[in-house]
Coordinates of C-alpha atoms in Angstrom, one line a residue:
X876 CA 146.9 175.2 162.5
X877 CA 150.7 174.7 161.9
X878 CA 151.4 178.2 161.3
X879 CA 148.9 179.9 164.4
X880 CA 151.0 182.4 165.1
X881 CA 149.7 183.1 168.7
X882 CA 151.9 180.2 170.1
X883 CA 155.4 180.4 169.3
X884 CA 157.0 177.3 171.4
X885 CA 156.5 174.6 168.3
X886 CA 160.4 175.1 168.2
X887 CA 161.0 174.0 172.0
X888 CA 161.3 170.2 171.8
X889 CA 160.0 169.8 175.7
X890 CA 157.0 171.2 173.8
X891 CA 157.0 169.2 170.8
X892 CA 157.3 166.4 172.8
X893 CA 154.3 166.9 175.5
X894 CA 152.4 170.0 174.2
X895 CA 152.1 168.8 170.8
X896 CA 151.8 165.2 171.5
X897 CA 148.9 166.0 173.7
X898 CA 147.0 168.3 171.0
X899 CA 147.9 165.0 168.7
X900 CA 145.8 162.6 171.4
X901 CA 143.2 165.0 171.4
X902 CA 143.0 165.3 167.4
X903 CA 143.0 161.6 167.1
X904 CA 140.2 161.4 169.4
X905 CA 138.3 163.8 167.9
X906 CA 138.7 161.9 164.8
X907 CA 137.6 158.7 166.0
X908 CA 134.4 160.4 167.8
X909 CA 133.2 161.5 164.4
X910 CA 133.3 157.9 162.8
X911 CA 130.5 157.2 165.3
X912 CA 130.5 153.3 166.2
X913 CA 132.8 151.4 168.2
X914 CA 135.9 153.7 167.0
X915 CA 133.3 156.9 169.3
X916 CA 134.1 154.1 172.2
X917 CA 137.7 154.2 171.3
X918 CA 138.2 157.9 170.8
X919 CA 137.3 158.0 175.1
X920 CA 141.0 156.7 176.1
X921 CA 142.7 157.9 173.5
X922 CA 141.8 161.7 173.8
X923 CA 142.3 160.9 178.0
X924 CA 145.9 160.4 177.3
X925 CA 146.4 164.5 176.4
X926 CA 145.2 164.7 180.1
X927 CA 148.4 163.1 181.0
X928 CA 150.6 165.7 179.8
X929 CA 149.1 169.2 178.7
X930 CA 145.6 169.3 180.0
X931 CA 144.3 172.5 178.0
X932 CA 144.2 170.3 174.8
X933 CA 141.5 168.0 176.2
X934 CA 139.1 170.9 175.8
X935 CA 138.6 170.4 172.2
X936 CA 137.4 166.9 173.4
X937 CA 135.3 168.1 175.9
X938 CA 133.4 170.1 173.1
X939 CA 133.1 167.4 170.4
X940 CA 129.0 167.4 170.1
X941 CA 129.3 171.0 169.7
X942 CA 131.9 170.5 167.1
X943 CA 131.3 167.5 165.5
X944 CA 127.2 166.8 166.3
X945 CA 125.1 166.7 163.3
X946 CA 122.0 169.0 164.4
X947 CA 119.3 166.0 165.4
X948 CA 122.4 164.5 166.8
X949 CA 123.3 168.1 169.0
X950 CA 119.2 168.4 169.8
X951 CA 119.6 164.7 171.4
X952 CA 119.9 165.4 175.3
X953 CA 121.2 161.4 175.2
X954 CA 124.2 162.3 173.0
X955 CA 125.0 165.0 174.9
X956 CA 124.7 163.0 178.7
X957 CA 126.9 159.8 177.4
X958 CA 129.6 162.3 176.2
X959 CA 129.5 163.6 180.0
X960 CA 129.5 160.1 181.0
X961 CA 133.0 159.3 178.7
X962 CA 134.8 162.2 179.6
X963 CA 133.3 161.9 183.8
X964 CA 134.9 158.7 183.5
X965 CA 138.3 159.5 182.2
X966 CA 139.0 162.9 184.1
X967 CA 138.1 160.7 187.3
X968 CA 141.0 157.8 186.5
X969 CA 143.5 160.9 185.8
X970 CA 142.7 163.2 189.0
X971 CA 142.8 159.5 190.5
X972 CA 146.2 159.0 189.1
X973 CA 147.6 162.8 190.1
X974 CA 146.2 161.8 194.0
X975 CA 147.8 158.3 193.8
X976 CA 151.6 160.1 192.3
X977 CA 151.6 163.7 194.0
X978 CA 148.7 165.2 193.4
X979 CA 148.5 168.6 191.2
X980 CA 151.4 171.2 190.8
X981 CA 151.7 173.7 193.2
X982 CA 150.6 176.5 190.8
X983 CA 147.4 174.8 190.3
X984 CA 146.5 173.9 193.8
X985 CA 146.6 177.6 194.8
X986 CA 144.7 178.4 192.4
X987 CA 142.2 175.8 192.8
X988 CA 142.2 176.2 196.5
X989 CA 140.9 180.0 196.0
X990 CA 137.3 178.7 193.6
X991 CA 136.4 182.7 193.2
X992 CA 139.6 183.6 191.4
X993 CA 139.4 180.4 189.5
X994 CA 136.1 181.1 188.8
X995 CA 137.1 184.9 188.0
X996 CA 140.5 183.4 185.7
X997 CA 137.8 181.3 183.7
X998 CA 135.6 183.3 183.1
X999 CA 138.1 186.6 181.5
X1000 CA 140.0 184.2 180.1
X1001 CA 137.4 183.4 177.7
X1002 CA 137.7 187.2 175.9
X1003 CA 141.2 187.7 177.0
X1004 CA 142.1 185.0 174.9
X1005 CA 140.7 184.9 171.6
X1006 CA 141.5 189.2 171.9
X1007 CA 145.1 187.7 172.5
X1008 CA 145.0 185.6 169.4
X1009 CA 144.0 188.6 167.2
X1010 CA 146.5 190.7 168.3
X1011 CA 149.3 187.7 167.5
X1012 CA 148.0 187.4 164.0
X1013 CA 148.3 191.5 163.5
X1014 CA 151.6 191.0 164.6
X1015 CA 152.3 188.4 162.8
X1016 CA 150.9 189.9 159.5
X1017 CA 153.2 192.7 160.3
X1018 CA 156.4 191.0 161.1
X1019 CA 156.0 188.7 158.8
X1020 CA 156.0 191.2 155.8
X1021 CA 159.4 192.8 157.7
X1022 CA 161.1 189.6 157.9
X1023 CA 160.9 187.9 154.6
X1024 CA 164.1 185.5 153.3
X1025 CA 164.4 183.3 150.2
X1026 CA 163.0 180.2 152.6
X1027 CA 159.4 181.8 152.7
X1028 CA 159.5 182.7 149.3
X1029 CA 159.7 179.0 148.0
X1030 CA 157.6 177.7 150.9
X1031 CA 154.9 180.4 149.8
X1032 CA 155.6 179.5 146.1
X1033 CA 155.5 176.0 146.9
X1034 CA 151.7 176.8 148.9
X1035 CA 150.4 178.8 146.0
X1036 CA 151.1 175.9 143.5
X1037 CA 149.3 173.5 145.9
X1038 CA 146.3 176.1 145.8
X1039 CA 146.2 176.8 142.5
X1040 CA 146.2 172.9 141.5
X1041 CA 143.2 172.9 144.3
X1042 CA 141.4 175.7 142.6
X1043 CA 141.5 174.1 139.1
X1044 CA 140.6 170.8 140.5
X1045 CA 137.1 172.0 139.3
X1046 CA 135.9 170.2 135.9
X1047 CA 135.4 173.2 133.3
X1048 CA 131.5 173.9 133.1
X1049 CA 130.3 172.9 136.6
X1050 CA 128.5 175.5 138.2
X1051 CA 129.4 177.4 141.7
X1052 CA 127.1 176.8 144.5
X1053 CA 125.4 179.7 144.9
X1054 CA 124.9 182.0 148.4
X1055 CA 122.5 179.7 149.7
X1056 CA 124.4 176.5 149.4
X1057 CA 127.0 178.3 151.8
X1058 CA 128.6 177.4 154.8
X1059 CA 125.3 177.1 157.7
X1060 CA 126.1 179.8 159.9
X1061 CA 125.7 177.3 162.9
X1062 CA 128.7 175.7 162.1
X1063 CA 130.4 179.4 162.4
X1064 CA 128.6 179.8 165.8
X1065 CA 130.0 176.2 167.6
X1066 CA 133.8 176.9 166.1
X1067 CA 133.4 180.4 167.9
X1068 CA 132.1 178.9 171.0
X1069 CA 135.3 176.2 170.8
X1070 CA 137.6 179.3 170.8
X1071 CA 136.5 181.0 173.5
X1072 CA 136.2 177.3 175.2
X1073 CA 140.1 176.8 174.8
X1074 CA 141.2 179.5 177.3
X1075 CA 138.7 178.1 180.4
X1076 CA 141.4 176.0 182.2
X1077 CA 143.3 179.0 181.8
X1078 CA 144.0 179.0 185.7
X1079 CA 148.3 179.2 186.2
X1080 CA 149.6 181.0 183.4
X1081 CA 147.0 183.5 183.7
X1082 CA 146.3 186.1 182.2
X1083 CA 146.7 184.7 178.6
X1084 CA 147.9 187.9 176.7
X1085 CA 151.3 186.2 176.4
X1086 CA 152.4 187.1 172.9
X1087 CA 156.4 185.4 173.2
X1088 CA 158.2 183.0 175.3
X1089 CA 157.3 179.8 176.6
X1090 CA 153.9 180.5 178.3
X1091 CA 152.3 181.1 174.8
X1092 CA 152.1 177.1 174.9
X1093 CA 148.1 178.5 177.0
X1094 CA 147.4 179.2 173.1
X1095 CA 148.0 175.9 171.7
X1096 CA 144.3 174.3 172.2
X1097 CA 142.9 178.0 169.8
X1098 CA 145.0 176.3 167.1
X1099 CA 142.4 174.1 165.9
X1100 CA 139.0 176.7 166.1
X1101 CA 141.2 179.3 164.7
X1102 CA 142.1 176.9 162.1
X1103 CA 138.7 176.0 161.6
X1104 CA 137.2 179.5 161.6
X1105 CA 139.5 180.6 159.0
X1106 CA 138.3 177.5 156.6
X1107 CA 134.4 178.5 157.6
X1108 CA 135.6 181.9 156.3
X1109 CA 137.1 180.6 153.2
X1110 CA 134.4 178.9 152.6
X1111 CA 131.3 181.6 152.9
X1112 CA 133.5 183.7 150.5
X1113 CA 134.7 181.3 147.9
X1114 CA 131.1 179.4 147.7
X1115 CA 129.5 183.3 146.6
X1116 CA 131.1 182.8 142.8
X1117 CA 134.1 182.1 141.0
X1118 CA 135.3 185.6 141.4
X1119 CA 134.8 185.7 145.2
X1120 CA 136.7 182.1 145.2
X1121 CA 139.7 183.2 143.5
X1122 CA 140.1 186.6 146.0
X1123 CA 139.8 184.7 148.6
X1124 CA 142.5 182.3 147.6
X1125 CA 144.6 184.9 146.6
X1126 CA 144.2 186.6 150.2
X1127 CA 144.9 182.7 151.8
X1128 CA 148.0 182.9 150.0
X1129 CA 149.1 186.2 151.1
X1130 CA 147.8 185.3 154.6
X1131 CA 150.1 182.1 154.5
X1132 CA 152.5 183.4 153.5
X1133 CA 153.2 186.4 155.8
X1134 CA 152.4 184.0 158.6
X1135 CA 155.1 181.6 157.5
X1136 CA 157.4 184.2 157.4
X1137 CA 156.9 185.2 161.0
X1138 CA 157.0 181.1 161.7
X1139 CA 160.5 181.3 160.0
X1140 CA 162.0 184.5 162.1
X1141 CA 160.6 182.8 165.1
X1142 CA 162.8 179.7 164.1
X1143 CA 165.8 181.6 163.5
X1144 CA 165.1 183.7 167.0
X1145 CA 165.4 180.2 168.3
X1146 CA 168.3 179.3 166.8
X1147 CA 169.9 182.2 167.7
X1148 CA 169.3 182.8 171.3
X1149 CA 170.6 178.8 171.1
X1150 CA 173.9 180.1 170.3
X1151 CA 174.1 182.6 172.8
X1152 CA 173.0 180.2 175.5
X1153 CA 175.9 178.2 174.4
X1154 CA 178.3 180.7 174.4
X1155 CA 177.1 181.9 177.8
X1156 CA 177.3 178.1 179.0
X1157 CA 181.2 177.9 177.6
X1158 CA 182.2 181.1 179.2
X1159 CA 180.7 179.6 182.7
X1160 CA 182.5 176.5 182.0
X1161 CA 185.7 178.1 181.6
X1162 CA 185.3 180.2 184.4
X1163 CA 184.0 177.6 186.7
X1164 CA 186.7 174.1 186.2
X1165 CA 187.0 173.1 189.6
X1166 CA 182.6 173.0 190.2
X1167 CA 181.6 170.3 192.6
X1168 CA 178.4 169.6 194.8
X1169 CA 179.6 172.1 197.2
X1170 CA 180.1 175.2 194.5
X1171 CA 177.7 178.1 194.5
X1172 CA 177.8 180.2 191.1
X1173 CA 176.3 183.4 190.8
X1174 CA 176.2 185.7 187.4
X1175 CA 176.0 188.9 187.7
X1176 CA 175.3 191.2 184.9
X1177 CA 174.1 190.7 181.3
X1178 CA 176.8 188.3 179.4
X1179 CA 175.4 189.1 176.2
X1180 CA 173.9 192.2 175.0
X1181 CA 172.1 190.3 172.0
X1182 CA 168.7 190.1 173.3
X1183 CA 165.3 188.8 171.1
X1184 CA 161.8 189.7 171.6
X1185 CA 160.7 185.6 170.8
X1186 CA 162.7 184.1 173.4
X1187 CA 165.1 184.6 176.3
X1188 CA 168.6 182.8 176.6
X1189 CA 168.6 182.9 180.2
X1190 CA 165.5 182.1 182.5
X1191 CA 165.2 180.1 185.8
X1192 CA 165.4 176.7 184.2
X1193 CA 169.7 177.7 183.9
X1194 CA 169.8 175.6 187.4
X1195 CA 169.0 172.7 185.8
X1196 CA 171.0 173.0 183.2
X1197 CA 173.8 173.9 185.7
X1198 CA 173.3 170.6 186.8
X1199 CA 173.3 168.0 183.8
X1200 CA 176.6 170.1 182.4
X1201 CA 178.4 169.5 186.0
X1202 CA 176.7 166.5 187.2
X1203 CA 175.8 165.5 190.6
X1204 CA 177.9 163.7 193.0
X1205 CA 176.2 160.0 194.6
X1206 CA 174.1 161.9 197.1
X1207 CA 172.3 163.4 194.1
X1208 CA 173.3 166.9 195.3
X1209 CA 174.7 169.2 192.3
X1210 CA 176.3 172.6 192.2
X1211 CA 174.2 176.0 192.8
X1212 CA 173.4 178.5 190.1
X1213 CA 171.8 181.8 190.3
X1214 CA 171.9 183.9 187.4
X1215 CA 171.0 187.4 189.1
X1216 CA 170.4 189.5 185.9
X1217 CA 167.6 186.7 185.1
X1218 CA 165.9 186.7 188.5
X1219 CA 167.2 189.1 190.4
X1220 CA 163.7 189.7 192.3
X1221 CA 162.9 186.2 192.9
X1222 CA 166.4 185.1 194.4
X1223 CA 166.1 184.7 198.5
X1224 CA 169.1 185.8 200.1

């Protein structure tokens, strides 16, 4: 889950701080629904907070009897219409709330205010997705092997340890469960189903092939079938015999491992488009002393040739950035910025 190499904004803390945070919510509910009891009443508010800032991750929600549903539990149509009844509840107090405070963003009402290419967005998205997701982890794999450093050595060392301890946890002389003790392929069938699931509200940032840059964020909610398709997989394997259970850690190592490594070259992407954004800041600075509310910059041009496949330095958030490095005056008006190599095509003039 921490290393799904599909979504690559983990290291944006706007994302940390809603994106994550909501997928948190949605976890915790989750949690809570599978105690069963009072704490299934509690897991209803809790999961509705991820509706309050990254909507996607409610999804895993939606789908907890599919997930979580024991298989009398799953056959039960009561289960199944009281679940409806939670979540009718809580989307109603937050599409309440967006009517009361604005309403929805303009990306989403356009979309929404067309219901055949919503419809048409949903549907593709459900493919496009998960086809996304495999390519990331090809990539990954690949990258991952190009871009190794002494950091993902010791934190693949540091996994293997952990899994070997795991793997010998097992008192010498108990037997293996054999093939048909393994995983119930029903299980395999609802995490699939939750995959394909996570890409339905995929309605503004569409189509979700996005492989770098802030929009992978519309792969965040895979995180958890992914995570929990790869453990179903572990599982079928390693519960064969000891033999199949110690290829398949060793191939969970090696998969850990070349994913970390891609995690780690995405961090230091990060780090270094950071340092060209703030060279690129300094040299507008410098150029730019006398900027009031009355100012007009425009960049021309490439200011760095250093350029990164993760993330860009530049993109059309530099206005507001423009603004909390010169200010505003007491009118709340603020100097403008246009950076033309960035958006060249979407600049009116």
């Amino acid at each position: 889950y921490v290393l799904f190499p599909a979504d690559t904004t983990r290291q944006l803390l706007i994302h940390v701080a809603h994106v994550q945070g909501s997928m948190t919510f949605s976890l915790a509910g989750l949690l809570l629904w599978r105690r069963g009891g009072v704490a299934r009443v509690v897991a209803y508010p809790i999961a509705g907070l991820s509706l309050l800032s990254f909507e996607t991750a409610y999804i895993a929600f939606l789908c907890a009897p599919l997930l979580l549903a024991s298989r009398a539990e799953f056959r039960r149509l009561s289960a199944w219409v009281v679940h409806a009844a939670g979540c009718s509840i809580v989307v109603g107090l937050v599409v309440l709330a967006r009517v009361v405070h604005g309403g929805w963003p303009n990306g989403a009402r356009q979309v929404l205010g067309r219901p055949t290419e919503a419809a048409t967005r949903a549907i593709t998205s459900l493919y496009l997705g998960p086809l996304t997701d495999l390519r990331a982890f090809g990539h990954a794999l690949v990258e991952g092997g190009r871009r190794v450093d002494l950091w993902a050595i010791a934190s693949a060392a540091a996994l293997a340890l952990l899994l070997l301890a795991w793997h010998l946890r097992r008192p010498r002389g108990e037997s293996v469960p054999g093939p048909a003790t393994g995983l119930p392929g029903w299980l395999t069938v609802r995490v699939i189903a939750l995959w394909a699931a996570s890409y339905v509200f995929t309605l503004t940032d569409y189509p979700p092939t996005q492989l770098a840059g802030r929009l992978t964020s519309t792969h965040t909610a895979a995180a958890l079938p992914v995570a929990l398709l790869a453990g179903c997989v572990h599982a079928a394997i390693a519960r064969r015999s000891q033999t199949w259970r110690r290829w398949s850690i060793m191939f969970v190592v090696a998969g850990l491992f070349l994913t970390l490594s891609y995690n780690q070259f995405v961090q230091r992407e990060y780090v270094r488009m950071w340092r060209v954004q703030r060279d690129f800041w300094q040299q507008v600075i410098a150029l730019s002393p006398d900027t009031d509310s009355m100012t007009t910059i425009l960049v021309a041009g490439n200011v760095s040739p250093e350029r990164s496949d993760i993330i860009q330095a530049n993109s059309w958030a530099d206005h507001e950035t423009c603004l909390r490095l010169f200010g505003v005056d007491t009118a709340g008006n603020g100097p403008q910025f246009t950076h033309l190599g960035v958006l060249w095509d979407s600049v009116p003039f």
